[in-house]
Amino acid sequence: MKKDSAARIGLLIASECLSVRVRRLGRLITRIYDAALAPHGVNTAQMNLLAAIAVTGGARAADLTHILEAEKSTLSRDLKRMEQLGWVRTAASPRSRGRIVILTPAGSRLLVELEETWNKAQAAVEKQLGPRDFARLRAALPSPLKS
């Protein structure tokens, strides 16, 4: 195999691969939200977990991994930290055997407190992407958390 071939294919992938671009975009957007949320002591992943738990009214950790398309180990680590911070706790499931994760009053308050900050971060991302691309991305990636 020629070195030229590897360089050509590498350039093609680096310049055209949607996965590379989406990952870069994800990191850029996460940095915007994380910077906005930092004064509240919360990050984007934790905010999304709080939102998912609030919308579901409580969910099994396995269901949250599916809803958020998160890795089990990452979600487990985030939930453990959020429990230590007093934002979530586990409770018996009213629908089945097992445990669900629910918001504590502190977690509910935090989520409410985040609304203005989230709105500002959302506007910053829209400005960064432009209104048209922002709307197209929102349409292309529908929320799994519609109530």
mmCIF file of C-alpha atoms in Angstrom:
data_model
loop_
_atom_site.group_PDB
_atom_site.id
_atom_site.type_symbol
_atom_site.label_atom_id
_atom_site.label_comp_id
_atom_site.label_asym_id
_atom_site.label_seq_id
_atom_site.Cartn_x
_atom_site.Cartn_y
_atom_site.Cartn_z
ATOM 1 C CA MET A 1 0.000 0.000 0.000
ATOM 2 C CA LYS A 2 1.326 3.388 -0.921
ATOM 3 C CA LYS A 3 1.809 6.190 1.567
ATOM 4 C CA ASP A 4 0.072 8.469 -0.937
ATOM 5 C CA SER A 5 -3.083 6.363 -0.712
ATOM 6 C CA ALA A 6 -3.238 6.608 3.072
ATOM 7 C CA ALA A 7 -2.671 10.370 2.957
ATOM 8 C CA ARG A 8 -5.356 10.773 0.269
ATOM 9 C CA ILE A 9 -7.883 8.695 2.203
ATOM 10 C CA GLY A 10 -6.962 10.450 5.457
ATOM 11 C CA LEU A 11 -7.560 13.841 3.827
ATOM 12 C CA LEU A 12 -10.862 12.641 2.388
ATOM 13 C CA ILE A 13 -12.097 11.399 5.750
ATOM 14 C CA ALA A 14 -10.800 14.419 7.690
ATOM 15 C CA SER A 15 -12.441 16.854 5.280
ATOM 16 C CA GLU A 16 -15.673 15.030 4.376
ATOM 17 C CA CYS A 17 -16.653 12.675 7.198
ATOM 18 C CA LEU A 18 -19.945 13.671 8.784
ATOM 19 C CA SER A 19 -19.021 11.858 11.999
ATOM 20 C CA VAL A 20 -15.911 14.005 12.427
ATOM 21 C CA ARG A 21 -17.893 17.177 11.812
ATOM 22 C CA VAL A 22 -20.758 16.239 14.123
ATOM 23 C CA ARG A 23 -18.330 15.342 16.921
ATOM 24 C CA ARG A 24 -16.559 18.698 16.499
ATOM 25 C CA LEU A 25 -19.900 20.494 16.486
ATOM 26 C CA GLY A 26 -20.960 18.606 19.611
ATOM 27 C CA ARG A 27 -17.799 19.651 21.436
ATOM 28 C CA LEU A 28 -18.238 23.284 20.361
ATOM 29 C CA ILE A 29 -21.853 23.383 21.532
ATOM 30 C CA THR A 30 -21.057 21.567 24.776
ATOM 31 C CA ARG A 31 -18.367 24.154 25.562
ATOM 32 C CA ILE A 32 -20.914 26.970 25.128
ATOM 33 C CA TYR A 33 -23.460 25.348 27.433
ATOM 34 C CA ASP A 34 -20.867 24.207 29.977
ATOM 35 C CA ALA A 35 -19.440 27.727 30.223
ATOM 36 C CA ALA A 36 -22.917 29.167 30.785
ATOM 37 C CA LEU A 37 -23.845 26.502 33.359
ATOM 38 C CA ALA A 38 -20.556 26.563 35.296
ATOM 39 C CA PRO A 39 -21.674 29.279 37.777
ATOM 40 C CA HIS A 40 -24.490 26.926 38.819
ATOM 41 C CA GLY A 41 -22.067 24.055 39.439
ATOM 42 C CA VAL A 42 -23.686 21.899 36.772
ATOM 43 C CA ASN A 43 -22.590 20.740 33.332
ATOM 44 C CA THR A 44 -24.496 19.977 30.148
ATOM 45 C CA ALA A 45 -24.731 16.233 30.787
ATOM 46 C CA GLN A 46 -26.091 16.812 34.294
ATOM 47 C CA MET A 47 -28.597 19.398 33.045
ATOM 48 C CA ASN A 48 -29.849 16.953 30.422
ATOM 49 C CA LEU A 49 -30.175 14.228 33.043
ATOM 50 C CA LEU A 50 -32.143 16.569 35.320
ATOM 51 C CA ALA A 51 -34.426 17.422 32.392
ATOM 52 C CA ALA A 52 -34.966 13.767 31.438
ATOM 53 C CA ILE A 53 -35.774 12.817 35.019
ATOM 54 C CA ALA A 54 -38.177 15.755 35.348
ATOM 55 C CA VAL A 55 -39.988 14.943 32.093
ATOM 56 C CA THR A 56 -40.339 11.241 32.898
ATOM 57 C CA GLY A 57 -41.345 11.869 36.490
ATOM 58 C CA GLY A 58 -38.647 9.385 37.429
ATOM 59 C CA ALA A 59 -37.052 6.660 35.370
ATOM 60 C CA ARG A 60 -34.880 3.601 35.694
ATOM 61 C CA ALA A 61 -31.212 4.248 34.949
ATOM 62 C CA ALA A 62 -31.464 1.834 32.007
ATOM 63 C CA ASP A 63 -34.311 3.892 30.559
ATOM 64 C CA LEU A 64 -32.287 7.090 30.964
ATOM 65 C CA THR A 65 -29.370 5.571 29.049
ATOM 66 C CA HIS A 66 -31.763 4.795 26.210
ATOM 67 C CA ILE A 67 -33.523 8.182 26.276
ATOM 68 C CA LEU A 68 -30.260 10.133 26.307
ATOM 69 C CA GLU A 69 -28.301 7.622 24.210
ATOM 70 C CA ALA A 70 -25.638 7.687 26.929
ATOM 71 C CA GLU A 71 -23.100 5.088 27.894
ATOM 72 C CA LYS A 72 -24.159 3.096 30.962
ATOM 73 C CA SER A 73 -20.893 3.773 32.812
ATOM 74 C CA THR A 74 -21.025 7.509 32.073
ATOM 75 C CA LEU A 75 -24.629 7.768 33.196
ATOM 76 C CA SER A 76 -23.906 5.769 36.325
ATOM 77 C CA ARG A 77 -20.997 8.057 37.216
ATOM 78 C CA ASP A 78 -23.086 11.190 36.569
ATOM 79 C CA LEU A 79 -26.011 9.902 38.621
ATOM 80 C CA LYS A 80 -23.727 8.973 41.514
ATOM 81 C CA ARG A 81 -22.253 12.491 41.539
ATOM 82 C CA MET A 82 -25.700 14.077 41.272
ATOM 83 C CA GLU A 83 -26.910 11.957 44.180
ATOM 84 C CA GLN A 84 -23.911 13.105 46.262
ATOM 85 C CA LEU A 85 -24.838 16.706 45.409
ATOM 86 C CA GLY A 86 -28.400 16.058 46.587
ATOM 87 C CA TRP A 87 -30.066 16.622 43.207
ATOM 88 C CA VAL A 88 -31.434 13.103 42.667
ATOM 89 C CA ARG A 89 -32.258 10.015 44.677
ATOM 90 C CA THR A 90 -33.517 6.540 43.959
ATOM 91 C CA ALA A 91 -36.950 5.350 44.965
ATOM 92 C CA ALA A 92 -39.086 2.254 44.556
ATOM 93 C CA SER A 93 -40.798 2.179 41.186
ATOM 94 C CA PRO A 94 -44.584 2.505 41.430
ATOM 95 C CA ARG A 95 -44.995 0.644 38.111
ATOM 96 C CA SER A 96 -42.686 -2.305 38.514
ATOM 97 C CA ARG A 97 -40.115 -3.921 40.711
ATOM 98 C CA GLY A 98 -36.854 -2.101 40.825
ATOM 99 C CA ARG A 99 -35.676 1.426 41.461
ATOM 100 C CA ILE A 100 -36.160 4.693 39.631
ATOM 101 C CA VAL A 101 -34.189 7.911 39.778
ATOM 102 C CA ILE A 102 -36.210 10.953 40.840
ATOM 103 C CA LEU A 103 -35.413 14.598 41.413
ATOM 104 C CA THR A 104 -35.056 15.832 44.954
ATOM 105 C CA PRO A 105 -36.507 19.226 45.843
ATOM 106 C CA ALA A 106 -32.966 20.627 45.415
ATOM 107 C CA GLY A 107 -32.733 19.065 41.949
ATOM 108 C CA SER A 108 -36.092 20.520 40.969
ATOM 109 C CA ARG A 109 -35.047 23.971 42.223
ATOM 110 C CA LEU A 110 -31.773 23.741 40.325
ATOM 111 C CA LEU A 111 -33.533 22.848 37.094
ATOM 112 C CA VAL A 112 -35.879 25.820 37.492
ATOM 113 C CA GLU A 113 -32.917 28.094 38.275
ATOM 114 C CA LEU A 114 -31.210 26.954 35.072
ATOM 115 C CA GLU A 115 -33.976 28.174 32.766
ATOM 116 C CA GLU A 116 -32.619 31.691 32.169
ATOM 117 C CA THR A 117 -29.050 30.435 31.800
ATOM 118 C CA TRP A 118 -30.187 27.713 29.416
ATOM 119 C CA ASN A 119 -32.108 30.276 27.341
ATOM 120 C CA LYS A 120 -28.966 32.414 27.063
ATOM 121 C CA ALA A 121 -26.831 29.423 26.090
ATOM 122 C CA GLN A 122 -29.452 28.368 23.560
ATOM 123 C CA ALA A 123 -29.370 31.868 22.036
ATOM 124 C CA ALA A 124 -25.549 31.809 21.955
ATOM 125 C CA VAL A 125 -25.586 28.507 20.081
ATOM 126 C CA GLU A 126 -28.189 29.844 17.658
ATOM 127 C CA LYS A 127 -25.999 32.897 17.040
ATOM 128 C CA GLN A 128 -22.929 30.689 16.502
ATOM 129 C CA LEU A 129 -24.726 28.420 14.018
ATOM 130 C CA GLY A 130 -27.065 30.963 12.474
ATOM 131 C CA PRO A 131 -30.853 30.755 12.812
ATOM 132 C CA ARG A 132 -31.345 28.636 9.692
ATOM 133 C CA ASP A 133 -28.793 25.951 10.595
ATOM 134 C CA PHE A 134 -29.938 26.016 14.229
ATOM 135 C CA ALA A 135 -33.523 25.322 13.137
ATOM 136 C CA ARG A 136 -32.414 22.633 10.674
ATOM 137 C CA LEU A 137 -30.410 20.818 13.365
ATOM 138 C CA ARG A 138 -33.309 20.955 15.800
ATOM 139 C CA ALA A 139 -35.605 19.511 13.133
ATOM 140 C CA ALA A 140 -33.108 16.814 12.103
ATOM 141 C CA LEU A 141 -32.515 15.716 15.691
ATOM 142 C CA PRO A 142 -35.912 15.572 17.395
ATOM 143 C CA SER A 143 -36.025 15.401 21.165
ATOM 144 C CA PRO A 144 -36.575 12.009 22.763
ATOM 145 C CA LEU A 145 -38.072 13.863 25.748
ATOM 146 C CA LYS A 146 -41.292 15.249 24.279
ATOM 147 C CA SER A 147 -43.961 15.104 26.948
#
